[in-house]
Coordinates of C-alpha atoms and ligand atoms in Angstrom, one line a residue:
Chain A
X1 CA 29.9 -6.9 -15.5
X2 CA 28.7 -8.8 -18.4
X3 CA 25.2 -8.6 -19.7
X4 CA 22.7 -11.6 -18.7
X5 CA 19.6 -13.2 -20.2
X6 CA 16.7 -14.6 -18.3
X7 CA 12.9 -15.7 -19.2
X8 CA 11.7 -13.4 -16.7
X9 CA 13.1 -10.2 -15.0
X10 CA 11.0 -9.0 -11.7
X11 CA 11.7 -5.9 -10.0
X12 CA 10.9 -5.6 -6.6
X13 CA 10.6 -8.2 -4.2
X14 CA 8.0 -7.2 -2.2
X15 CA 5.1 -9.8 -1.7
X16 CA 4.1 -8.9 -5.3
X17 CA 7.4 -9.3 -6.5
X18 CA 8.2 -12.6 -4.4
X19 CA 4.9 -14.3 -5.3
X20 CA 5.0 -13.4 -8.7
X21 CA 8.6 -14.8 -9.1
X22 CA 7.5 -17.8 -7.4
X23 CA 4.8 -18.9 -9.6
X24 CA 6.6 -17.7 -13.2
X25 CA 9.4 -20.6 -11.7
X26 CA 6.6 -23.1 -11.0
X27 CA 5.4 -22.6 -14.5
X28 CA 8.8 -23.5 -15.7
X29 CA 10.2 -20.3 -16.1
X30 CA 13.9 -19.2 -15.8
X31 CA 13.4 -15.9 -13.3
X32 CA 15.5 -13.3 -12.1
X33 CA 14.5 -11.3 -9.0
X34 CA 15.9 -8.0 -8.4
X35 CA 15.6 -5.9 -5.2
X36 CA 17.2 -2.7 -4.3
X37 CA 17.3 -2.8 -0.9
X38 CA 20.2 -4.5 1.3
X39 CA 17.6 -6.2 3.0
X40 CA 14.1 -8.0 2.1
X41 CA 11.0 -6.6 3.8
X42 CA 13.4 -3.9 5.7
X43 CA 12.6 -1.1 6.6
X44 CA 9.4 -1.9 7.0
X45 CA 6.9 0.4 5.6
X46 CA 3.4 -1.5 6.9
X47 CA 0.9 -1.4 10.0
X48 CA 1.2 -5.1 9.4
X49 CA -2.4 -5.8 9.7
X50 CA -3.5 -8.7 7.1
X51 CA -7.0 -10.8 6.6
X52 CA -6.4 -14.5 6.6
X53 CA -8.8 -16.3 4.3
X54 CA -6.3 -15.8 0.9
X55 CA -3.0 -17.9 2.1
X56 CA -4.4 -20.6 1.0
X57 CA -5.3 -19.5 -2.7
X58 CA -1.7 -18.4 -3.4
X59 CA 0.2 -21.0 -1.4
X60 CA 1.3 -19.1 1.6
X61 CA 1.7 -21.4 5.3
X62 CA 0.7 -19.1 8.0
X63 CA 4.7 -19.1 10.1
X64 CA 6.6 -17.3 12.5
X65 CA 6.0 -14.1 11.1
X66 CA 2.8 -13.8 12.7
X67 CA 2.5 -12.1 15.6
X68 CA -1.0 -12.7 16.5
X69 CA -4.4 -13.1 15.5
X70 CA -7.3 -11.7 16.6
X71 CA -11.1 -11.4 16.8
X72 CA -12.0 -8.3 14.9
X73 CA -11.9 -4.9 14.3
X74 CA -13.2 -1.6 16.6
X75 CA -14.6 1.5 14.4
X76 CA -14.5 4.3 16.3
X77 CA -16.8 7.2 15.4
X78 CA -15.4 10.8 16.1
X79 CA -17.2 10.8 19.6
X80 CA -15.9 7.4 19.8
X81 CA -18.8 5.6 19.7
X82 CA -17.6 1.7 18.9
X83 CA -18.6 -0.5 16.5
X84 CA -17.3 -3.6 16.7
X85 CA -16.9 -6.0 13.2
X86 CA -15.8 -10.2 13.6
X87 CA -12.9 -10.7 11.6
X88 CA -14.4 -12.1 8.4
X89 CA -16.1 -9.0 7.9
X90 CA -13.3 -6.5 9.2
X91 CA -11.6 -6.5 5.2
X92 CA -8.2 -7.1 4.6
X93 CA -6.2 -5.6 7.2
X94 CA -7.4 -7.3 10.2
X95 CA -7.1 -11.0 10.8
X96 CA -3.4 -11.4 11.9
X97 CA -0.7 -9.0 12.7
X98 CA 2.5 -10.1 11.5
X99 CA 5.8 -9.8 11.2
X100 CA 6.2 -7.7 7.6
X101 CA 9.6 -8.1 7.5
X102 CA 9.7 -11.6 8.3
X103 CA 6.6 -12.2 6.3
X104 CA 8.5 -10.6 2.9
X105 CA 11.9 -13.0 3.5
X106 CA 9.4 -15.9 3.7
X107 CA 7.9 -15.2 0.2
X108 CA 11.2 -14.6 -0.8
X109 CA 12.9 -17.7 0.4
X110 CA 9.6 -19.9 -1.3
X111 CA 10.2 -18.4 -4.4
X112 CA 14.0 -19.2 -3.9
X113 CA 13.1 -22.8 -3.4
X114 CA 11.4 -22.9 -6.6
X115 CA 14.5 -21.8 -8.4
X116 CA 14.5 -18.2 -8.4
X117 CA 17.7 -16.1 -8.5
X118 CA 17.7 -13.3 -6.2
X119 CA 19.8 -10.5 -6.0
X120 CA 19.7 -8.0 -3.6
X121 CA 21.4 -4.5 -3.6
X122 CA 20.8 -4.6 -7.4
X123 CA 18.3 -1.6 -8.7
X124 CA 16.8 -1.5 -12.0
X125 CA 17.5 1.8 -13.6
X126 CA 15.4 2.2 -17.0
X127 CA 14.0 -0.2 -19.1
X128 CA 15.5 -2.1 -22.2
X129 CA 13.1 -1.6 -24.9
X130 CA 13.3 -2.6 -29.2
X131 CA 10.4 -1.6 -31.2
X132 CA 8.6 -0.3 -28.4
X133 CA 8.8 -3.3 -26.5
X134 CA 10.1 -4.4 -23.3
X135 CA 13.0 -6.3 -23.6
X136 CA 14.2 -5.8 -19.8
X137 CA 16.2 -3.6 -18.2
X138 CA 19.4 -1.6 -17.2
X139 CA 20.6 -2.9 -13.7
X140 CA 22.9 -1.8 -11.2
X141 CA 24.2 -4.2 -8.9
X142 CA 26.8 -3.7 -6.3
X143 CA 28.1 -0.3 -8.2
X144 CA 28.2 -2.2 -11.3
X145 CA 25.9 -1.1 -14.4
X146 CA 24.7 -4.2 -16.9
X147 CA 21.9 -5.0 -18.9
X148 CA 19.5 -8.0 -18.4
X149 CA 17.6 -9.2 -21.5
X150 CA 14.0 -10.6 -21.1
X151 CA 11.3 -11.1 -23.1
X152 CA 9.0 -11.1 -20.0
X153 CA 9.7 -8.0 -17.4
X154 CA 7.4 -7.4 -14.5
X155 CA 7.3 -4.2 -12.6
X156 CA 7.1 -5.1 -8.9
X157 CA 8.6 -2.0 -7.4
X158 CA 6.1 -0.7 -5.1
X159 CA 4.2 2.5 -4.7
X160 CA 7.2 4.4 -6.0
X161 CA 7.5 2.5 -8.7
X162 CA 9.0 4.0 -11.8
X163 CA 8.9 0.8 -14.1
X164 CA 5.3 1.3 -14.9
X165 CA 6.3 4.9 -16.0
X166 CA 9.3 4.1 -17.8
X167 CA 7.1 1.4 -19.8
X168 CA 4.4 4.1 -20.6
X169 CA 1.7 2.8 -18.9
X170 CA -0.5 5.7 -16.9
X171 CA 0.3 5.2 -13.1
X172 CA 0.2 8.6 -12.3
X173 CA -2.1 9.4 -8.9
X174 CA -3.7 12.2 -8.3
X175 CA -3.3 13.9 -4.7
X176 CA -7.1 12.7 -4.1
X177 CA -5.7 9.3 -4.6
X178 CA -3.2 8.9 -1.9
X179 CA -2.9 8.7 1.9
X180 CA 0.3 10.4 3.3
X181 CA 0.9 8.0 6.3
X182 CA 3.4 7.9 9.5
X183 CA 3.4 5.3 12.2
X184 CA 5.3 4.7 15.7
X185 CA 5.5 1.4 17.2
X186 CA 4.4 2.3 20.6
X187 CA 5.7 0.5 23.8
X188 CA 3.4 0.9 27.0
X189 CA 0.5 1.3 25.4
X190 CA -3.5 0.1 26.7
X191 CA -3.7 -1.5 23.1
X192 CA -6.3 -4.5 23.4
X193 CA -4.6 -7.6 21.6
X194 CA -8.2 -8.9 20.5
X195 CA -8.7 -6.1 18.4
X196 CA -7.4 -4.0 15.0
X197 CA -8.9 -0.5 15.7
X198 CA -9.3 2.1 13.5
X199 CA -10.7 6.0 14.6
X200 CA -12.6 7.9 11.7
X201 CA -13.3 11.4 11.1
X202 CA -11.5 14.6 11.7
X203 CA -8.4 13.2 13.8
X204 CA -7.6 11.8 10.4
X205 CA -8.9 13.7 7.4
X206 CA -10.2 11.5 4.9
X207 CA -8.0 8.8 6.5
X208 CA -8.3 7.1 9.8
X209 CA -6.1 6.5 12.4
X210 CA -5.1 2.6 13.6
X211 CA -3.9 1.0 16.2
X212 CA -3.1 -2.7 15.4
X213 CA -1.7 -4.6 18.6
X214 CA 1.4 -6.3 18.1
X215 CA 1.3 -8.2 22.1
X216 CA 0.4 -7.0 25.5
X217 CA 1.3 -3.3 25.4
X218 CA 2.8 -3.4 22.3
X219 CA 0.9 -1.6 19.3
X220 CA 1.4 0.0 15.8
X221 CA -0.1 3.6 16.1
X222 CA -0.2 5.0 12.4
X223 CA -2.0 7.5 10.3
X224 CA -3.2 8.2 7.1
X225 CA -4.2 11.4 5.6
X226 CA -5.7 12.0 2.3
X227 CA -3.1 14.8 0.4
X228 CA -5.6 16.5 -0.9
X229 CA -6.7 17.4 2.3
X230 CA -3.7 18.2 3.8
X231 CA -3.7 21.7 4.9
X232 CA 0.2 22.3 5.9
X233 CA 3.2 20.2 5.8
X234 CA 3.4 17.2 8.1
X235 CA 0.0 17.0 8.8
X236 CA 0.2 13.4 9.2
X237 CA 2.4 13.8 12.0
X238 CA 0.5 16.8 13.5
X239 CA -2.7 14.8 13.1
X240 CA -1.0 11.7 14.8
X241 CA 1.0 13.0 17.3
X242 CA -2.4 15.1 18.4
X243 CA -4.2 12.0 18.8
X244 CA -2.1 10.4 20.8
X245 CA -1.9 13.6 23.3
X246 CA -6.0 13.1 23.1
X247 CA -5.6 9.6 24.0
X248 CA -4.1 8.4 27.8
X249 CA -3.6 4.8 27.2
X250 CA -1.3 6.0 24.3
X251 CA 0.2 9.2 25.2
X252 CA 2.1 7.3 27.9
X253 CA 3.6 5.0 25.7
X254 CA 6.9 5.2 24.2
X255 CA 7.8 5.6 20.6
X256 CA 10.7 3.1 19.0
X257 CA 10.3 3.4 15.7
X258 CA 8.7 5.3 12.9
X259 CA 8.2 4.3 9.5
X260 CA 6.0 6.5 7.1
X261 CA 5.1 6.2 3.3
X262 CA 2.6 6.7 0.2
X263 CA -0.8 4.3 -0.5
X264 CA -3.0 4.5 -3.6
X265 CA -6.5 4.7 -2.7
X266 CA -7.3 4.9 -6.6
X267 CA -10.0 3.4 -8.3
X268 CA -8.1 0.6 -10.6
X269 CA -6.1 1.3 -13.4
X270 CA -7.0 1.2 -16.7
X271 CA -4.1 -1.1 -18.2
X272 CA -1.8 -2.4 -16.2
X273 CA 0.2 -4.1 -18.8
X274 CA 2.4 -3.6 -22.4
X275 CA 4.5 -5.2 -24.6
X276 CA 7.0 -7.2 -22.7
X277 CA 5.8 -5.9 -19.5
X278 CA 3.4 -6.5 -16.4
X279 CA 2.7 -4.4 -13.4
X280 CA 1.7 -6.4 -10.1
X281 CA 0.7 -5.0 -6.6
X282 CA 1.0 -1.5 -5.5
X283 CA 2.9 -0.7 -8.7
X284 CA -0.5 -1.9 -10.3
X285 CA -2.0 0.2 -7.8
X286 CA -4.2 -2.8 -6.4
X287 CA -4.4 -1.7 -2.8
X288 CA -7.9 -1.7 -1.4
X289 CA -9.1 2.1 -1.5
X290 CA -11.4 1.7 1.7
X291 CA -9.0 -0.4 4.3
X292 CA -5.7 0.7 2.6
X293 CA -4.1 -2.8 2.9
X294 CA -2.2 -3.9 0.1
X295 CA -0.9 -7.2 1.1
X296 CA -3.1 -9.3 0.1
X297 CA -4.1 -8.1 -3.1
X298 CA -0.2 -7.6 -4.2
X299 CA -0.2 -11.7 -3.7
X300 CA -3.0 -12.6 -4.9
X301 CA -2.7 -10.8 -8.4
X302 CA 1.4 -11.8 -8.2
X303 CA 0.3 -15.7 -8.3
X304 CA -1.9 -14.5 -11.3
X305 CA 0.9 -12.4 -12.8
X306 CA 3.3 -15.3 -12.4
X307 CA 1.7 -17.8 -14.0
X308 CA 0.9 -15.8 -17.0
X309 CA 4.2 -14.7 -17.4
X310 CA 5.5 -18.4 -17.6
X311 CA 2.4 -19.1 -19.9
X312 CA 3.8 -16.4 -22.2
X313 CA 7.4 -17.3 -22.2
X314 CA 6.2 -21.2 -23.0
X315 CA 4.3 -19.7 -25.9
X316 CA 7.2 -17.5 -27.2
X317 CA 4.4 -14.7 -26.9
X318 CA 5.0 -12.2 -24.5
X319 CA 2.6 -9.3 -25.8
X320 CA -0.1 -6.9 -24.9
X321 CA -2.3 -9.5 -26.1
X322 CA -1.3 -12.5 -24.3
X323 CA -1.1 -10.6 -21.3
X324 CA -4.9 -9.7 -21.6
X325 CA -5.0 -13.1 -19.7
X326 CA -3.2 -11.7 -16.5
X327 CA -5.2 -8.3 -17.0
X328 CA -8.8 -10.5 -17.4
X329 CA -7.7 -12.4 -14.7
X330 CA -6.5 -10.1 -11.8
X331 CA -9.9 -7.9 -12.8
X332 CA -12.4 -10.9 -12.5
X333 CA -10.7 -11.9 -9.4
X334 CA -9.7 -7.9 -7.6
X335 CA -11.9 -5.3 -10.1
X336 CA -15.2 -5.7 -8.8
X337 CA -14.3 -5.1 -5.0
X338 CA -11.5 -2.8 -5.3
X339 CA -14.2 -0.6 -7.5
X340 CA -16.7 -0.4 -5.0
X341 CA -14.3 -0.1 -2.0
X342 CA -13.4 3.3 -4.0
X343 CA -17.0 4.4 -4.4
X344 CA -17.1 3.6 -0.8
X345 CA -14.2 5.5 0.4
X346 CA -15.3 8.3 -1.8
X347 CA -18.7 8.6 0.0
X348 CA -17.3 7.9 3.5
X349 CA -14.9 10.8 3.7
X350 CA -18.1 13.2 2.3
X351 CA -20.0 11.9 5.7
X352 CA -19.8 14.5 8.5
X353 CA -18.4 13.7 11.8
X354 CA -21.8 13.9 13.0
X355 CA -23.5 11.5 10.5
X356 CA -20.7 9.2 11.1
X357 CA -21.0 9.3 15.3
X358 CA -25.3 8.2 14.3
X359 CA -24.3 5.7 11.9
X360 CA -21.6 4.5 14.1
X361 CA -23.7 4.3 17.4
X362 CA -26.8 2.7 15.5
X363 CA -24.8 -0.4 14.8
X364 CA -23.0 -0.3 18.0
X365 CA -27.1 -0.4 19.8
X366 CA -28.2 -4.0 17.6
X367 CA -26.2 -6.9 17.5
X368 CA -25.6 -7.4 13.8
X369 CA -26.0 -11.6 12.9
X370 CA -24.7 -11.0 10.0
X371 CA -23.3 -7.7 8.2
X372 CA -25.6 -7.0 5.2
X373 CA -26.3 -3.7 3.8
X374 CA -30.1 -4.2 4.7
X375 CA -29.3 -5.2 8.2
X376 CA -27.1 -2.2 8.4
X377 CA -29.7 0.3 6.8
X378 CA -32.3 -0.8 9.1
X379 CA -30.5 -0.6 12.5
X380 CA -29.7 3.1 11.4
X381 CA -33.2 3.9 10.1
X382 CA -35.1 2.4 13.3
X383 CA -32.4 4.9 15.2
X384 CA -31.9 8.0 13.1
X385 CA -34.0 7.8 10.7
X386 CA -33.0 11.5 9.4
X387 CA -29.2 10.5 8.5
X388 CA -30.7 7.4 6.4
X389 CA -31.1 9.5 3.4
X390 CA -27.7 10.5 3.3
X391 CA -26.7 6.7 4.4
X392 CA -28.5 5.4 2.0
X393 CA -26.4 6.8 -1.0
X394 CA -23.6 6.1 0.9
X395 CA -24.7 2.2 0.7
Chain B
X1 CA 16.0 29.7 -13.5
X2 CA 16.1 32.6 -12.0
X3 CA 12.1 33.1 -11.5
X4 CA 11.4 29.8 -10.2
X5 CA 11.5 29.1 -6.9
X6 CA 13.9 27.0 -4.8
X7 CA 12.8 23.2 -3.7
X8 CA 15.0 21.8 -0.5
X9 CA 14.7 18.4 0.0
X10 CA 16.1 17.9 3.9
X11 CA 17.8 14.7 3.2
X12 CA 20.3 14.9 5.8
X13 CA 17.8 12.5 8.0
X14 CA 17.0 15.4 10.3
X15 CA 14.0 15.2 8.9
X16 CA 13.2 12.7 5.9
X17 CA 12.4 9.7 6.9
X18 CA 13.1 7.8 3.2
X19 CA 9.3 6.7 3.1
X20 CA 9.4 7.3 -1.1
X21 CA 5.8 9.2 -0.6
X22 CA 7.1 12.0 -2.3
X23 CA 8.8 10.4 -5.0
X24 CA 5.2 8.2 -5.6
X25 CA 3.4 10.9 -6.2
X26 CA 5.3 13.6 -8.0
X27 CA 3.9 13.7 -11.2
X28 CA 6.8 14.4 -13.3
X29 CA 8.8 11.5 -12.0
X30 CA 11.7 14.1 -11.0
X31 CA 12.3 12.7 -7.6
X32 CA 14.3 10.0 -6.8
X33 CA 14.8 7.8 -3.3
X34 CA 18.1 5.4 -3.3
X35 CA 18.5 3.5 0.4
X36 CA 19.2 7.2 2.4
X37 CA 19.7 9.6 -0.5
X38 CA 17.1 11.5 -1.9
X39 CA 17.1 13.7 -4.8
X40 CA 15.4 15.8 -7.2
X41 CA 15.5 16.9 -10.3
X42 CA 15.9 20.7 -10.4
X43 CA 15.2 21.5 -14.4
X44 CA 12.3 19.0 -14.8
X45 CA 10.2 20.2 -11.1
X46 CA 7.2 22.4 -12.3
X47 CA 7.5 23.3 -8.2
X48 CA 4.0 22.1 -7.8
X49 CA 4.1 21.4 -5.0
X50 CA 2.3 18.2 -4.9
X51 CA 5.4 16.1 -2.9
X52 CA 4.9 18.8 -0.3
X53 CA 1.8 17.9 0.8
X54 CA 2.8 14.4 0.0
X55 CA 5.4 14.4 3.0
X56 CA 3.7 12.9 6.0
X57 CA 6.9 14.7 8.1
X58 CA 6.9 17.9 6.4
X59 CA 10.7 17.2 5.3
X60 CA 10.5 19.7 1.6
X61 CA 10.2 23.2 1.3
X62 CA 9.4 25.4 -1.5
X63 CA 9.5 28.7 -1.0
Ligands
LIG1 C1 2.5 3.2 6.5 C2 1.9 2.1 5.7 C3 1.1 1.1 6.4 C4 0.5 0.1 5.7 N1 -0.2 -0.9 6.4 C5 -0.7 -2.0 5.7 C6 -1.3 -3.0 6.4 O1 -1.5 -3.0 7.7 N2 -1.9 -4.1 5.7 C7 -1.7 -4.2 4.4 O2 -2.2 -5.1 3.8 N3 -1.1 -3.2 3.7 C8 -0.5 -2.1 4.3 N4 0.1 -1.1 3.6 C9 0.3 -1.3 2.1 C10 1.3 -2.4 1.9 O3 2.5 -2.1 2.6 C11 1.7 -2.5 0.4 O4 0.4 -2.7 -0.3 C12 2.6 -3.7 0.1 O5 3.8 -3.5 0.6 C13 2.7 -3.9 -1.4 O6 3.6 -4.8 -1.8 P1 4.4 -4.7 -3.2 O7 5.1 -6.0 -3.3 O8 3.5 -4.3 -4.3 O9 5.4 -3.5 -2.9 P2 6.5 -3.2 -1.8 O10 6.3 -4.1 -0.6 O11 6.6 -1.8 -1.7 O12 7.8 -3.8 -2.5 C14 8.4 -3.2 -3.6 C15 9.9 -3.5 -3.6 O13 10.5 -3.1 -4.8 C16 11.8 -2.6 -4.5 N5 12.2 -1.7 -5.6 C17 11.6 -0.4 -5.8 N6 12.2 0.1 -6.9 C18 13.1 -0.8 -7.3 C19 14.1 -0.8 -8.4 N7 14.2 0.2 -9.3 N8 14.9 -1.9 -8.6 C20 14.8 -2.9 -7.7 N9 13.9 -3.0 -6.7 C21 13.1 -1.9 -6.5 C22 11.6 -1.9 -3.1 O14 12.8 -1.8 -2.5 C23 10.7 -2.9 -2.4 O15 11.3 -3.9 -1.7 C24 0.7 -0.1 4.3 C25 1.5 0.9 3.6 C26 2.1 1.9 4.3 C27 2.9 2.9 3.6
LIG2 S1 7.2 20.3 -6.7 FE1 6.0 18.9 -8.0 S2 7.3 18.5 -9.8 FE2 8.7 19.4 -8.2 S3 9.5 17.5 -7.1 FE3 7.6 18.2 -6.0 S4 6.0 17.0 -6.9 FE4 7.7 16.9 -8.4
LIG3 S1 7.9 12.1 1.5 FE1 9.2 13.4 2.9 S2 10.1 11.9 4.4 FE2 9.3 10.7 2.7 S3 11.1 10.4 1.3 FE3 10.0 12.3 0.6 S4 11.0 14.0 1.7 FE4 11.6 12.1 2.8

């Protein structure tokens, strides 16, 4: 097949990939969109929980992908003591449970309506590079091998992604980093459909367990696992499977389907662009480090990423330089948050089970107006005032 | 190699279930996922054993 040129070459159309490719077209951009996969959004790899409040920011009309919404989430200590957050508060997993699959064709079909090309079953397989710089990449579409020439390339490919690697830039994550997680989509469950619940402690080392209902009886049951503390192989599914056996409601329900897969729960990376070449969403390694959802953050940056990377092929400029305006402006918008959600997830998988059941039940006891860390330090002090100490550093 | 040891990757489906955790976090970039293949790179795996623990099914083996 004969070689091709384009203003901008996206790999990966996730929701990074989709929302990125979208806005670079807005901006006036030529754009290619490349995705390995037969299939957009499939399989799905997600527990499909997502906060609401961003669709508007990056242009996104709430559709048919969503399943429902609901009222909040459920922290459940180890000794299941509840806590239960309203859905503004929850983070950004837990607002509406949607449709992933059907949520990913949608950004894909908006971006197509601005002009993108897509092309599926068409895998990127190094990068072009002169100089040191990106110039886009070696494709493989349908069997057939070609080059596409770009002076703007932006590595979308998820959290296997290999572009950011291939392009130099560190991505590397350590196993303290990343969640191993499996989920079933359980039929015949007692899910509750006004809640997103997640169970913390031991059944899910340095993890947590959720259950996000999908309708009446219907629920995604998953697990994540921090690899560092895994202590044999297939301990997700050891840990899973034994809390469902712990759990009636669930352990008479009946598995029909099982997706698993990697998340980042890194701090934020250093650079997360080069010559010729931006990183966007879980390739960026932007998931939240505390919640684990990645959805969200992938768009948000991707309408960032999008716009610069029309910006730069207006100006003829696509270096390391002008792209400090996508890096300043994911960071001022993600950095802050995303940084203390890691210094948050660090100190919460230090608690023990049995701080977490005192924390846990002192907010369950006081009806929080509003969630603040001083209201949440003084309904645990005026309870246990021995685990504030520890709390405290925690806050 | 005759002192390393050996690295199976069930990638039948018996037991892999394609979720690409392995090949995200293996730190020499020597695995790779395409649709229902998965492979690895023999002569650049350091057998660290990283992707092992990485595997939420327990589908590699080193030993
Ligand atoms: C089990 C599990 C549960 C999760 N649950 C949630 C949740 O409830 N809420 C939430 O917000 N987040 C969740 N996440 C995280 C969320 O799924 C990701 O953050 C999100 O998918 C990131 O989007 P992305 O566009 O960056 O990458 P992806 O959605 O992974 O998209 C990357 C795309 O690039 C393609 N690709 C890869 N390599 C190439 C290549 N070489 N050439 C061409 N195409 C390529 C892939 O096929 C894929 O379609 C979960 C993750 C896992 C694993
Ligand atoms: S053992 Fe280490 S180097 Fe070898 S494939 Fe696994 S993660 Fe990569
Ligand atoms: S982590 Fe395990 S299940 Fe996932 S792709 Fe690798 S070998 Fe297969």
């Amino acid at each position: 097949m004969q070689d091709r040129k384009t203003d901008v070459l996206v790999i990966g159309a996730g929701p990074a990939g989709s929302m990125t490719a979208k806005w670079a077209a807005k901006g006036g951009a030529d754009v290619l969109l490349i995705e390995k996969r037969q299939e957009i959004g499939s399989p799905v790899r997600c527990g499909e929980g997502m906060s609401k409040d961003w669709l508007p920011e990056v242009g996104i009309t709430p559709g048919r992908w969503i399943n429902l919404e609901v009222e909040g989430a459920r922290i459940f200590s180890p000794s299941e003591k509840v806590f239960e957050i309203n859905e503004k508060h929850a983070g950004n997993e837990v607002g509406y449970v949607v449709e992933r699959d059907g949520f990913d064709k949608q950004l894909a079909i908006d971006a197509a309506n601005e002009g993108v090309e897509v092309k599926l079953k068409c895998a990127a397989l190094g990068l072009l590079k002169d100089h040191g710089r990106v110039v886009g990449a070696k494709v493989k579409e349908f069997g057939e091998t070609y080059e596409v020439h770009a002076p703007v390339t932006v590595g979308a490919d998820g959290f296997e992604s290999q572009v950011g690697r291939w392009a130099g830039i560190p991505t590397n994550i350590a196993m303290r980093d990343m969640d191993t997680c499996l989920q079933y989509r359980m039929a015949n469950v007692d899910c509750d459909v006004r809640y997103c619940d997640f169970y913390l402690g031991k059944v899910a080392p340095g993890g947590y367990v959720w259950v996000f209902p999908k309708a009446e009886g219907l629920a995604n049951v998953g697990i994540g696992v921090q690899v560092s503390q895994v202590k044999s192989p297939a301990d997700a599914r050891t840990h899973l499977d034994r809390w469902i056996d712990h759990h009636p409601g669930y352990a008479k329900g009946k598995k029909i389907d099982m997706v698993g897969g990697g998340v980042s729960i890194s701090p934020p990376l250093k650079q997360t662009v080069a010559d010729g070449i931006l990183l966007v969403g879980d390739a960026a390694r932007m998931i939240d480090p505390l919640t684990g959802g990645g959805i969200a953050n992938g768009c948000i940056a991707g309408k960032i990423c999008g716009q610069v990377a029309a910006e730069a092929v207006q100006a003829g400029d696509p270096s390391k330089e002008f792209f400090q305006k996508y890096e300043k402006g994911w960071r001022a918008r993600l950095e802050e948050k995303l940084y203390r959600n890691w210094l948050a997830k660090e100190k919460l998988v230090s608690l023990s089970d049995e701080t977490f059941d005192k924390v846990i039940d002192a907010l369950a006891g006081v009806q929080l107006q509003k969630l603040s860390v001083h209201n949440i330090l003084k309904a645990v002090r005026d309870k246990y005032p021995e685990v504030t100490k520890e709390f405290e550093a925690f806050l | 190699m005759p002192n390393k040891k050996s690295l199976h990757i069930e990638s039948s489906g018996q037991l892999c279930i394609y979720c690409g955790a392995c090949v995200g976090i293996c730190p020499l970039n020597c695995i790779y996922l395409d649709e229902t293949r998965i492979t690895f790179d023999e002569k650049v795996c350091t057998r660290c054993e990283v992707c092992v623990k990485a595997c939420p099914v327990g589908a590699i083996e080193i030993g």
